[in-house]
Amino acid sequence: MRQNGLSIYSKPAALLISLPFIAILVFMLRYDPTISWTAHTSDMDNQPPDWRQGSSNVARFGSWHVVFDVPDSKHDIDGSWPSFRGERGNNIQTASALPADFNSLSGVRLLWEITLGEGYAAAAVRDGKVYIIDYDENAQRDLLRCFRLSDGRELWQNGYQQPIKKNHGYSRAVPAVTENSVVSIGPSGHVMAVNNTDGSLLWGVDLASEWNSAIPSWYTAQCPLVDDGIVVVAPASDRALMIGIEESSGEIAWETPNTEQFGLSHSSIMKATIDGVPQYIYAAVGGIVSVSAKQGDKGRLLWTYKWNANVIAPSPVIMGNRIIQSAGYGSGTIFFDVSLQSGNWIVDEGIHRAPHEGLASEQQTPINAGSFIIGIQPKDAGALREQLVAADSSGTILWSSGSDLRFGLGPYLLSGDRLLLLNDDGTLYLFRVNREGYELLDSQIILPDGRDAWGPLALTETGILIARDDKRLRCYDLNGDLP
Amino acid sequence: MNRKEFLLTGCRFVAGAAFMLMGGYLLHDKIDTDNTSSGCSRSGVCRGCGAVNKCSRAEALSYKRVTGKES
């Protein structure tokens, strides 16, 4: 084309015109606009810098200890739920708690209520006393508190200064109560053991400053495991994967090196026996690990299974040789088998199911009910989202509660074939469940105007239920027959 | 009416009829569901409910399964 003798197709003109476009193309190819971005993770909310690892704010264990002058109780009540997921760590109470004819919640009786700092920590019960880790927001103090089971009167509290910012509340874990002591883990990773009678300090270990643990998103939710006089805890740091602490003295009994550099999760250590070998199984960030719990061999790493899930709250579920581990935020569930063959641990490849492909759980740990697993599907589970489900050991859904019965992140436990499920809003559901299906027996609001009722339930063999929402702890006599 | 107008009018009638049929189907389905499923006055508790045999809610189906009352 020629206009007034100037060809716009001439080489210099074409180069001149295309130069800006080439420059833009080069700029677009070379410039990464996300380079200045930082990944948003839950733990960043309101947190000061460098709070997670090797905190210089070392807690002064035992700096706060109060024993209250409380008159004797008129009626003592007995009952036990001594640690996270109960006596056997399976979230199943003996059938005597809810007898076979327990079909209604209309007779439940409120025994007492106390106000707590915001959080999700839940109660442990032993010998007529209730123990819970709490946070005093005004004093900025972690508190291990003890209440009388019969009337909720506070007996003592032991704590230490620990300024932290609210991040979905503060408190998280369930203490473990033994014959002599109570062991708690605070939201910032402070392991503390006190005398269970008067709350006097036995010892304290700071996982962040002493073991270099990186406190995970939404604080530490790991519940301590006390096994045969040893407190088993996972620092999951560059110093150790798992440690055993003498319950009586606080001395380190054994430690397991963190060869894979797995990280601290919100999950808790579960004890299981596989192929005759007792072991501690922990779902760390980076993978599932097993450490020997066998006398004379404690602390030895047995096997690992790598799995990259960023936020792990549920604890491992063990069904025979099968390990079932769920995680939230789209991670789904892995199912794999471990076995001891000729002295070597063999870990199979396993299968992974996305949340819409089978059993999954975001926060609570599913229950191994023997021939099936009970759980609540997460929000990203497609058509079955937020439904109560039963699944087989490979995660195949056997039944679901249907679209009219959806639940949030609340806790649930079994007693015989009765399932108690607390919804986020404080409504308690009573189901009869088996492998074939479920029967909804009743529902009742036990935490009126409840909010984020996510703390695990405690149910004693005497039928006492302790439940919480974000700021209240309530104790109910389910059978309504206690004095 | 030319050929183009005839075809367009015919298509409109066919589409209208399809929409009416679909609406009728959905309405029928909703009425049927209302009778047996959504209209539960017992918050999903089936034990002692007189309508459970005809009910198609998930709770009722599971109830009939676990109690062996499936027809």
Coordinates of C-alpha atoms in Angstrom, one line a residue:
Chain A
M1 CA 0.0 0.0 0.0
R2 CA 1.3 3.4 -0.9
Q3 CA 0.1 6.7 0.4
N4 CA 1.8 9.9 -0.6
G5 CA 4.9 7.9 -1.4
L6 CA 5.3 6.4 2.0
S7 CA 5.0 2.7 2.4
I8 CA 3.8 1.6 5.9
Y9 CA 5.0 -1.9 5.1
S10 CA 8.6 -0.7 4.8
K11 CA 10.9 -2.6 7.1
P12 CA 11.9 0.3 9.4
A13 CA 8.3 1.4 9.8
A14 CA 7.1 -2.1 10.7
L15 CA 9.9 -2.5 13.2
L16 CA 9.0 0.9 14.7
I17 CA 5.4 0.0 15.1
S18 CA 6.0 -3.4 16.5
L19 CA 8.7 -2.3 19.0
P20 CA 6.2 -1.2 21.7
F21 CA 4.3 -4.4 21.4
I22 CA 7.5 -6.5 21.6
A23 CA 8.5 -4.5 24.6
I24 CA 5.1 -5.2 26.3
L25 CA 5.4 -8.9 25.4
V26 CA 8.9 -9.1 26.9
F27 CA 7.8 -7.2 30.0
M28 CA 4.8 -9.5 30.4
L29 CA 6.9 -12.6 30.0
R30 CA 9.6 -11.5 32.4
Y31 CA 7.7 -9.7 35.1
D32 CA 5.9 -11.8 37.7
P33 CA 3.3 -9.6 39.4
T34 CA 3.0 -12.2 42.3
I35 CA 6.7 -11.8 43.3
S36 CA 5.8 -9.3 46.0
W37 CA 2.9 -11.3 47.3
T38 CA 3.0 -13.5 50.3
A39 CA 0.9 -16.6 50.7
H40 CA -2.0 -16.1 53.1
T41 CA -2.0 -18.7 55.8
S42 CA -4.3 -18.8 58.7
D43 CA -1.6 -18.2 61.3
M44 CA -0.9 -14.7 59.9
D45 CA -4.0 -13.2 61.3
N46 CA -3.0 -10.5 63.8
Q47 CA 0.3 -12.2 64.6
P48 CA 3.5 -10.3 65.4
P49 CA 6.5 -11.3 63.3
D50 CA 8.7 -14.2 64.3
W51 CA 6.2 -15.5 66.9
R52 CA 6.2 -19.1 65.6
Q53 CA 9.6 -20.5 66.0
G54 CA 12.0 -20.4 68.9
S55 CA 9.9 -17.9 70.8
S56 CA 12.0 -15.7 73.1
N57 CA 8.9 -15.3 75.3
V58 CA 9.6 -18.2 77.6
A59 CA 6.8 -19.1 79.9
R60 CA 7.4 -19.1 83.6
F61 CA 5.7 -22.3 84.6
G62 CA 4.1 -22.2 88.0
S63 CA 4.1 -18.4 88.2
W64 CA 0.3 -18.5 88.8
H65 CA -1.2 -21.0 91.1
V66 CA -4.5 -20.6 93.1
V67 CA -6.2 -23.1 95.3
F68 CA -9.8 -22.2 96.0
D69 CA -11.4 -22.7 99.4
V70 CA -14.5 -24.7 98.4
P71 CA -16.8 -26.5 100.9
D72 CA -17.2 -30.2 100.5
S73 CA -19.7 -31.5 97.9
K74 CA -23.0 -32.9 99.1
H75 CA -23.0 -35.5 96.4
D76 CA -19.9 -36.7 94.7
I77 CA -20.2 -38.0 91.2
D78 CA -17.8 -40.4 89.7
G79 CA -16.9 -40.8 86.1
S80 CA -14.0 -41.0 83.7
W81 CA -13.0 -39.6 80.3
P82 CA -9.3 -39.0 81.2
S83 CA -7.9 -37.7 77.9
F84 CA -8.4 -36.8 74.3
R85 CA -10.8 -39.4 72.8
G86 CA -11.4 -41.1 76.1
E87 CA -9.8 -43.9 78.0
R88 CA -8.9 -46.0 74.9
G89 CA -8.3 -43.1 72.5
N90 CA -11.0 -44.2 70.2
N91 CA -13.8 -41.7 71.2
I92 CA -16.0 -44.6 72.3
Q93 CA -17.4 -44.8 75.8
T94 CA -18.6 -48.0 77.2
A95 CA -22.2 -48.8 76.4
S96 CA -23.2 -48.3 80.1
A97 CA -23.1 -44.6 79.6
L98 CA -26.0 -44.7 77.2
P99 CA -28.1 -47.8 77.7
A100 CA -29.9 -49.6 74.9
D101 CA -33.2 -48.0 75.8
F102 CA -31.7 -44.5 75.8
N103 CA -33.8 -43.0 73.0
S104 CA -34.5 -39.5 74.1
L105 CA -32.7 -36.4 75.2
S106 CA -35.8 -35.0 76.9
G107 CA -34.6 -36.1 80.3
V108 CA -31.2 -34.5 80.2
R109 CA -30.5 -32.2 83.2
L110 CA -28.1 -29.3 83.3
L111 CA -25.8 -29.7 86.3
W112 CA -23.7 -26.6 85.9
E113 CA -22.2 -24.1 83.5
I114 CA -19.0 -22.0 83.6
T115 CA -17.7 -19.2 81.4
L116 CA -14.4 -19.8 79.6
G117 CA -12.0 -17.8 77.5
E118 CA -12.7 -18.1 73.8
G119 CA -11.4 -21.3 72.3
Y120 CA -12.0 -25.0 71.6
A121 CA -10.1 -26.8 74.4
A122 CA -12.2 -29.5 75.9
A123 CA -12.5 -31.3 79.2
A124 CA -10.9 -34.4 80.7
V125 CA -12.6 -36.1 83.6
R126 CA -11.2 -38.4 86.3
D127 CA -12.2 -39.2 89.9
G128 CA -15.0 -36.7 90.1
K129 CA -12.9 -33.8 88.7
V130 CA -13.0 -31.9 85.4
Y131 CA -9.8 -30.5 83.9
I132 CA -9.5 -28.0 81.1
I133 CA -7.0 -25.7 79.6
D134 CA -8.2 -22.2 79.3
Y135 CA -7.0 -18.7 78.4
D136 CA -7.5 -15.6 80.6
E137 CA -7.6 -12.9 78.0
N138 CA -7.3 -10.0 80.4
A139 CA -4.3 -11.4 82.3
Q140 CA -2.9 -13.0 79.0
R141 CA -2.4 -16.2 80.8
D142 CA -2.7 -19.9 79.9
L143 CA -4.6 -21.6 82.7
L144 CA -5.1 -25.2 83.6
R145 CA -8.3 -25.3 85.6
C146 CA -9.9 -28.0 87.8
F147 CA -13.6 -28.1 88.6
R148 CA -15.6 -30.5 90.7
L149 CA -17.8 -32.7 88.5
S150 CA -20.8 -32.7 90.7
D151 CA -21.4 -28.9 91.0
G152 CA -18.8 -27.2 88.8
R153 CA -17.1 -25.4 91.7
E154 CA -13.5 -24.5 90.8
L155 CA -10.9 -26.2 92.9
W156 CA -7.7 -24.8 91.6
Q157 CA -5.9 -23.3 88.6
N158 CA -2.3 -23.2 87.5
G159 CA -1.0 -21.0 84.8
Y160 CA 1.7 -18.9 83.2
Q161 CA 1.9 -15.6 81.4
Q162 CA 1.7 -16.1 77.6
P163 CA 0.6 -13.1 75.6
I164 CA -0.9 -14.2 72.3
K165 CA -3.3 -12.7 69.8
K166 CA -6.8 -14.1 69.3
N167 CA -6.8 -16.3 66.3
H168 CA -10.2 -18.2 66.3
G169 CA -10.0 -18.0 70.1
Y170 CA -7.1 -19.2 72.1
S171 CA -7.3 -22.6 73.8
R172 CA -7.2 -25.9 71.9
A173 CA -6.2 -29.2 73.4
V174 CA -7.6 -31.7 75.9
P175 CA -5.4 -32.5 79.0
A176 CA -4.5 -36.0 80.0
V177 CA -5.2 -37.0 83.6
T178 CA -3.4 -39.9 85.2
E179 CA -3.5 -41.3 88.7
N180 CA -1.2 -38.6 90.0
S181 CA -0.9 -35.8 87.5
V182 CA -2.5 -33.7 84.8
V183 CA -0.6 -32.9 81.7
S184 CA -1.7 -30.1 79.4
I185 CA -0.4 -28.5 76.2
G186 CA -1.1 -24.8 75.8
P187 CA -1.9 -23.0 72.5
S188 CA 1.7 -21.9 72.2
G189 CA 3.2 -25.3 72.8
H190 CA 3.8 -25.3 76.6
V191 CA 3.7 -28.8 78.0
M192 CA 2.9 -28.6 81.7
A193 CA 2.4 -31.3 84.3
V194 CA 0.8 -30.6 87.7
N195 CA -0.3 -32.6 90.7
N196 CA -4.0 -33.5 90.0
T197 CA -5.0 -33.0 93.6
D198 CA -3.9 -29.4 94.3
G199 CA -2.6 -28.3 90.9
S200 CA 1.0 -27.7 92.2
L201 CA 3.5 -27.6 89.4
L202 CA 5.5 -30.7 88.6
W203 CA 7.4 -29.6 85.5
G204 CA 7.0 -27.7 82.3
V205 CA 8.5 -27.9 78.8
D206 CA 8.3 -25.2 76.2
L207 CA 8.2 -26.8 72.8
A208 CA 8.9 -23.6 70.9
S209 CA 11.9 -22.3 72.9
E210 CA 13.4 -25.6 74.1
W211 CA 12.6 -27.8 71.1
N212 CA 12.4 -25.2 68.4
S213 CA 8.9 -26.2 67.3
A214 CA 7.2 -24.0 64.8
I215 CA 3.8 -23.5 66.3
P216 CA 1.3 -24.4 63.5
S217 CA -1.6 -22.5 62.1
W218 CA -4.3 -21.8 64.6
Y219 CA -2.0 -22.7 67.5
T220 CA -1.1 -26.0 69.0
A221 CA -4.0 -28.4 69.2
Q222 CA -1.9 -31.5 70.0
C223 CA -3.3 -33.3 73.0
P224 CA -0.7 -35.0 75.2
L225 CA -0.6 -38.8 75.3
V226 CA 0.5 -40.3 78.6
D227 CA 1.6 -43.9 78.3
D228 CA 3.0 -46.0 81.0
G229 CA 4.5 -43.1 83.0
I230 CA 5.8 -41.3 79.9
V231 CA 4.3 -38.2 78.3
V232 CA 4.6 -38.6 74.6
V233 CA 4.7 -35.4 72.6
A234 CA 5.7 -34.4 69.0
P235 CA 7.8 -31.3 68.8
A236 CA 8.2 -32.1 65.0
S237 CA 11.1 -29.7 64.8
D238 CA 14.7 -29.8 63.6
R239 CA 15.6 -31.0 67.0
A240 CA 13.2 -33.9 67.4
L241 CA 10.2 -35.6 65.7
M242 CA 8.8 -37.1 68.9
I243 CA 9.9 -37.1 72.6
G244 CA 9.1 -39.1 75.7
I245 CA 9.1 -37.2 79.0
E246 CA 9.1 -38.8 82.4
E247 CA 5.6 -38.0 83.8
S248 CA 7.0 -37.7 87.4
S249 CA 10.1 -35.7 86.8
G250 CA 10.0 -34.0 83.4
E251 CA 13.2 -35.7 82.4
I252 CA 13.5 -36.6 78.7
A253 CA 13.3 -40.4 78.5
W254 CA 13.8 -40.7 74.8
E255 CA 13.7 -38.7 71.6
T256 CA 13.2 -39.5 67.9
P257 CA 15.3 -37.6 65.4
N258 CA 13.3 -35.8 62.7
T259 CA 15.2 -37.2 59.7
E260 CA 12.5 -36.1 57.2
Q261 CA 12.1 -32.7 58.8
F262 CA 8.3 -33.1 59.2
G263 CA 6.4 -30.2 60.7
L264 CA 4.1 -29.8 63.7
S265 CA 0.4 -30.2 62.8
H266 CA -2.8 -29.8 64.8
S267 CA -3.1 -33.6 65.0
S268 CA -2.5 -35.7 68.1
I269 CA -0.4 -38.9 68.6
M270 CA -2.4 -42.1 68.7
K271 CA -1.2 -45.3 70.2
A272 CA -1.9 -48.6 68.3
T273 CA -0.6 -52.1 68.1
I274 CA 0.1 -53.3 64.6
D275 CA 1.4 -56.8 63.9
G276 CA 2.1 -57.1 67.7
V277 CA 4.2 -54.0 67.9
P278 CA 2.9 -51.1 70.1
Q279 CA 3.6 -47.8 68.4
Y280 CA 2.9 -44.1 68.5
I281 CA 1.4 -42.8 65.2
Y282 CA 1.4 -39.1 64.4
A283 CA 0.3 -37.2 61.3
A284 CA 2.9 -34.5 60.9
V285 CA 3.0 -31.9 58.2
G286 CA 4.8 -33.8 55.5
G287 CA 3.8 -37.3 56.4
I288 CA 2.6 -39.9 58.8
V289 CA 5.1 -41.4 61.2
S290 CA 5.3 -44.3 63.6
V291 CA 7.6 -44.5 66.6
S292 CA 8.1 -47.6 68.7
A293 CA 6.3 -47.8 72.0
K294 CA 7.8 -51.2 72.8
Q295 CA 9.6 -51.5 76.1
G296 CA 13.3 -51.4 75.5
D297 CA 12.8 -50.0 72.0
K298 CA 10.9 -46.8 72.7
G299 CA 11.5 -43.8 70.5
R300 CA 12.8 -45.7 67.5
L301 CA 11.3 -44.6 64.2
L302 CA 9.5 -47.5 62.6
W303 CA 8.0 -46.3 59.4
T304 CA 7.0 -43.1 57.6
Y305 CA 4.5 -42.3 54.8
K306 CA 4.9 -39.1 53.0
W307 CA 1.8 -37.0 52.4
N308 CA 1.7 -33.3 51.7
A309 CA -1.4 -31.9 53.4
N310 CA -0.9 -28.4 54.7
V311 CA -3.4 -28.3 57.5
I312 CA -4.0 -31.5 59.4
A313 CA -6.4 -31.4 62.4
P314 CA -7.8 -35.0 62.6
S315 CA -5.7 -37.6 64.2
P316 CA -4.8 -41.0 62.6
V317 CA -7.5 -43.7 62.6
I318 CA -6.1 -47.2 62.8
M319 CA -8.1 -50.3 61.7
G320 CA -6.0 -53.4 62.0
N321 CA -3.1 -52.8 59.6
R322 CA -4.8 -49.9 57.9
I323 CA -4.0 -46.2 58.6
I324 CA -6.6 -43.7 57.7
Q325 CA -5.7 -40.0 57.8
S326 CA -7.9 -37.1 56.8
A327 CA -7.0 -33.5 56.4
G328 CA -9.0 -30.4 55.5
Y329 CA -8.9 -27.8 52.8
G330 CA -9.4 -30.2 49.9
S331 CA -6.7 -32.7 51.0
G332 CA -9.2 -35.5 51.5
T333 CA -8.1 -38.8 53.0
I334 CA -5.3 -41.3 52.5
F335 CA -5.7 -45.0 53.3
F336 CA -2.6 -47.2 53.5
D337 CA -1.5 -50.5 55.0
V338 CA 1.6 -51.2 57.1
S339 CA 2.9 -54.6 58.0
L340 CA 5.9 -56.2 59.6
Q341 CA 7.5 -58.7 57.3
S342 CA 10.8 -60.4 58.2
G343 CA 11.6 -57.7 60.7
N344 CA 11.0 -54.9 58.2
W345 CA 8.1 -52.5 58.1
I346 CA 6.4 -52.5 54.7
V347 CA 4.3 -49.5 53.9
D348 CA 2.1 -49.8 50.8
E349 CA 1.4 -47.1 48.3
G350 CA -2.1 -46.6 49.6
I351 CA -4.9 -44.8 48.0
H352 CA -6.0 -41.2 48.1
R353 CA -9.5 -40.0 48.0
A354 CA -10.5 -36.4 47.4
P355 CA -13.3 -35.2 49.7
H356 CA -16.0 -35.9 47.1
E357 CA -14.7 -39.4 46.4
G358 CA -15.1 -40.9 49.9
L359 CA -14.8 -40.5 53.6
A360 CA -13.1 -37.2 54.6
S361 CA -12.9 -35.0 57.6
E362 CA -11.7 -31.5 58.1
Q363 CA -11.4 -31.1 61.9
Q364 CA -12.7 -34.0 64.0
T365 CA -11.2 -37.4 64.0
P366 CA -13.5 -40.1 62.4
I367 CA -14.5 -43.0 64.7
N368 CA -13.5 -46.5 64.0
A369 CA -16.7 -48.3 65.0
G370 CA -15.4 -51.8 64.3
S371 CA -16.9 -52.7 61.0
F372 CA -17.3 -49.2 59.7
I373 CA -16.1 -45.6 60.2
I374 CA -18.2 -42.7 61.2
G375 CA -17.4 -39.1 60.1
I376 CA -18.8 -35.9 58.9
Q377 CA -18.0 -34.8 55.4
P378 CA -16.3 -31.4 54.8
K379 CA -17.9 -28.6 52.9
D380 CA -16.0 -29.5 49.7
A381 CA -17.4 -33.0 49.6
G382 CA -19.9 -32.4 46.8
A383 CA -23.4 -33.7 47.2
L384 CA -22.5 -35.3 50.6
R385 CA -21.1 -32.1 52.0
E386 CA -21.5 -31.8 55.8
Q387 CA -23.5 -35.0 56.0
L388 CA -22.9 -37.6 58.7
V389 CA -21.6 -40.7 56.9
A390 CA -20.5 -44.2 57.5
A391 CA -17.7 -45.7 55.4
D392 CA -15.8 -48.9 55.0
S393 CA -12.0 -49.1 55.6
S394 CA -11.3 -48.0 52.1
G395 CA -13.4 -44.9 52.5
T396 CA -16.4 -46.0 50.4
I397 CA -19.5 -44.4 51.7
L398 CA -22.0 -46.9 53.1
W399 CA -24.7 -44.5 54.0
S400 CA -25.1 -40.8 54.6
S401 CA -27.6 -38.7 56.6
G402 CA -29.2 -37.0 53.7
S403 CA -29.6 -33.5 52.5
D404 CA -31.8 -32.5 55.4
L405 CA -29.3 -33.5 58.1
R406 CA -26.1 -31.6 57.6
F407 CA -23.6 -30.6 60.3
G408 CA -20.7 -28.4 60.8
L409 CA -17.3 -29.0 62.4
G410 CA -18.7 -30.1 65.8
P411 CA -17.6 -33.2 67.7
Y412 CA -19.2 -36.6 68.0
L413 CA -18.7 -39.8 70.0
L414 CA -20.0 -43.3 70.4
S415 CA -21.4 -45.3 73.3
G416 CA -22.5 -48.7 72.2
D417 CA -24.6 -48.0 69.1
R418 CA -25.6 -44.6 70.3
L419 CA -23.9 -41.6 68.6
L420 CA -23.9 -38.2 70.2
L421 CA -23.2 -35.4 67.8
L422 CA -23.0 -31.7 68.7
N423 CA -23.6 -29.3 65.9
D424 CA -21.8 -25.9 65.7
D425 CA -24.9 -24.2 67.0
G426 CA -25.1 -26.2 70.3
T427 CA -27.7 -28.7 69.2
L428 CA -27.1 -32.2 70.4
Y429 CA -28.2 -35.1 68.2
L430 CA -28.8 -38.6 69.3
F431 CA -28.5 -41.3 66.7
R432 CA -28.5 -45.1 66.7
V433 CA -26.0 -46.2 64.1
N434 CA -24.7 -49.4 62.6
R435 CA -23.2 -50.4 59.3
E436 CA -26.5 -50.6 57.6
G437 CA -27.8 -47.1 58.5
Y438 CA -28.8 -44.7 61.2
E439 CA -31.8 -43.8 63.1
L440 CA -32.2 -40.2 64.4
L441 CA -33.6 -40.6 67.9
D442 CA -33.7 -37.1 69.2
S443 CA -32.2 -33.7 69.1
Q444 CA -32.0 -31.0 71.8
I445 CA -30.4 -27.6 72.2
I446 CA -27.9 -27.9 75.0
L447 CA -25.9 -24.7 74.3
P448 CA -28.6 -22.1 73.5
D449 CA -27.4 -19.6 70.9
G450 CA -24.3 -21.7 70.7
R451 CA -21.4 -20.7 68.4
D452 CA -18.5 -22.7 67.1
A453 CA -19.2 -25.7 69.5
W454 CA -16.1 -27.5 68.2
G455 CA -14.4 -28.7 71.3
P456 CA -14.5 -32.5 71.7
L457 CA -17.2 -34.0 73.9
A458 CA -16.4 -35.8 77.1
L459 CA -18.8 -38.6 78.2
T460 CA -18.3 -40.5 81.4
E461 CA -19.4 -44.1 81.9
T462 CA -21.9 -42.7 84.4
G463 CA -23.7 -40.7 81.7
I464 CA -22.3 -37.3 82.4
L465 CA -21.7 -35.2 79.2
I466 CA -19.5 -32.2 79.1
A467 CA -19.7 -30.0 76.1
R468 CA -18.6 -26.5 75.2
D469 CA -19.1 -23.8 72.6
D470 CA -16.6 -21.0 72.1
K471 CA -17.1 -19.4 75.6
R472 CA -19.1 -21.8 77.8
L473 CA -18.6 -25.2 79.3
R474 CA -21.7 -27.1 80.3
C475 CA -22.2 -30.3 82.2
Y476 CA -25.3 -32.5 81.7
D477 CA -26.6 -35.6 83.4
L478 CA -27.9 -37.4 80.3
N479 CA -29.9 -40.0 82.1
G480 CA -31.3 -37.4 84.6
D481 CA -31.0 -39.9 87.5
L482 CA -28.1 -38.5 89.5
P483 CA -28.8 -36.8 92.8
Chain B
M1 CA -46.6 -16.3 6.2
N2 CA -43.4 -17.2 4.4
R3 CA -41.4 -20.3 5.0
K4 CA -39.0 -18.7 7.5
E5 CA -41.9 -17.3 9.6
F6 CA -43.6 -20.7 9.6
L7 CA -40.5 -22.5 10.9
L8 CA -39.8 -19.9 13.6
T9 CA -43.4 -20.0 14.8
G10 CA -43.3 -23.8 14.8
C11 CA -40.1 -23.8 16.9
R12 CA -41.7 -21.3 19.4
F13 CA -44.7 -23.7 19.8
V14 CA -42.4 -26.7 20.3
A15 CA -40.3 -24.8 22.9
G16 CA -43.4 -23.5 24.7
A17 CA -44.8 -27.0 24.9
A18 CA -41.5 -28.4 26.2
F19 CA -41.3 -25.7 28.9
M20 CA -44.9 -26.5 30.0
L21 CA -44.2 -30.2 30.1
M22 CA -41.1 -29.6 32.2
G23 CA -42.9 -27.2 34.5
G24 CA -45.7 -29.7 35.0
Y25 CA -43.2 -32.5 35.8
L26 CA -41.3 -30.4 38.3
L27 CA -44.5 -29.2 40.0
H28 CA -45.8 -32.8 40.2
D29 CA -42.5 -33.9 41.7
K30 CA -42.6 -31.0 44.2
I31 CA -46.1 -31.9 45.3
D32 CA -45.1 -35.5 45.7
T33 CA -42.1 -34.6 47.7
D34 CA -44.1 -32.2 49.9
N35 CA -46.5 -35.0 50.8
T36 CA -43.9 -37.4 52.0
S37 CA -40.5 -35.8 52.5
S38 CA -40.2 -32.1 53.2
G39 CA -43.3 -31.9 55.3
C40 CA -41.8 -33.7 58.2
S41 CA -43.2 -32.4 61.5
R42 CA -41.0 -34.5 63.7
S43 CA -37.6 -33.1 62.8
G44 CA -36.5 -36.3 61.2
V45 CA -37.3 -38.6 64.1
C46 CA -39.1 -41.6 62.5
R47 CA -39.8 -43.7 65.6
G48 CA -43.5 -43.6 66.3
C49 CA -44.3 -41.7 63.1
G50 CA -47.4 -42.9 61.3
A51 CA -46.2 -41.6 57.9
V52 CA -42.9 -43.4 57.9
N53 CA -43.9 -46.2 55.6
K54 CA -44.7 -43.8 52.8
C55 CA -41.9 -41.3 53.5
S56 CA -39.0 -41.0 51.2
R57 CA -36.8 -38.7 53.3
A58 CA -33.3 -40.0 53.9
E59 CA -34.0 -40.4 57.6
A60 CA -37.0 -42.5 56.9
L61 CA -35.2 -44.7 54.3
S62 CA -32.4 -45.3 56.8
Y63 CA -34.8 -45.9 59.6
K64 CA -36.6 -48.6 57.6
R65 CA -33.3 -50.1 56.7
V66 CA -31.9 -50.4 60.2
T67 CA -35.1 -51.5 61.8
G68 CA -35.9 -54.0 59.1
K69 CA -39.2 -52.3 58.2
E70 CA -38.5 -52.0 54.5
S71 CA -41.5 -53.0 52.4

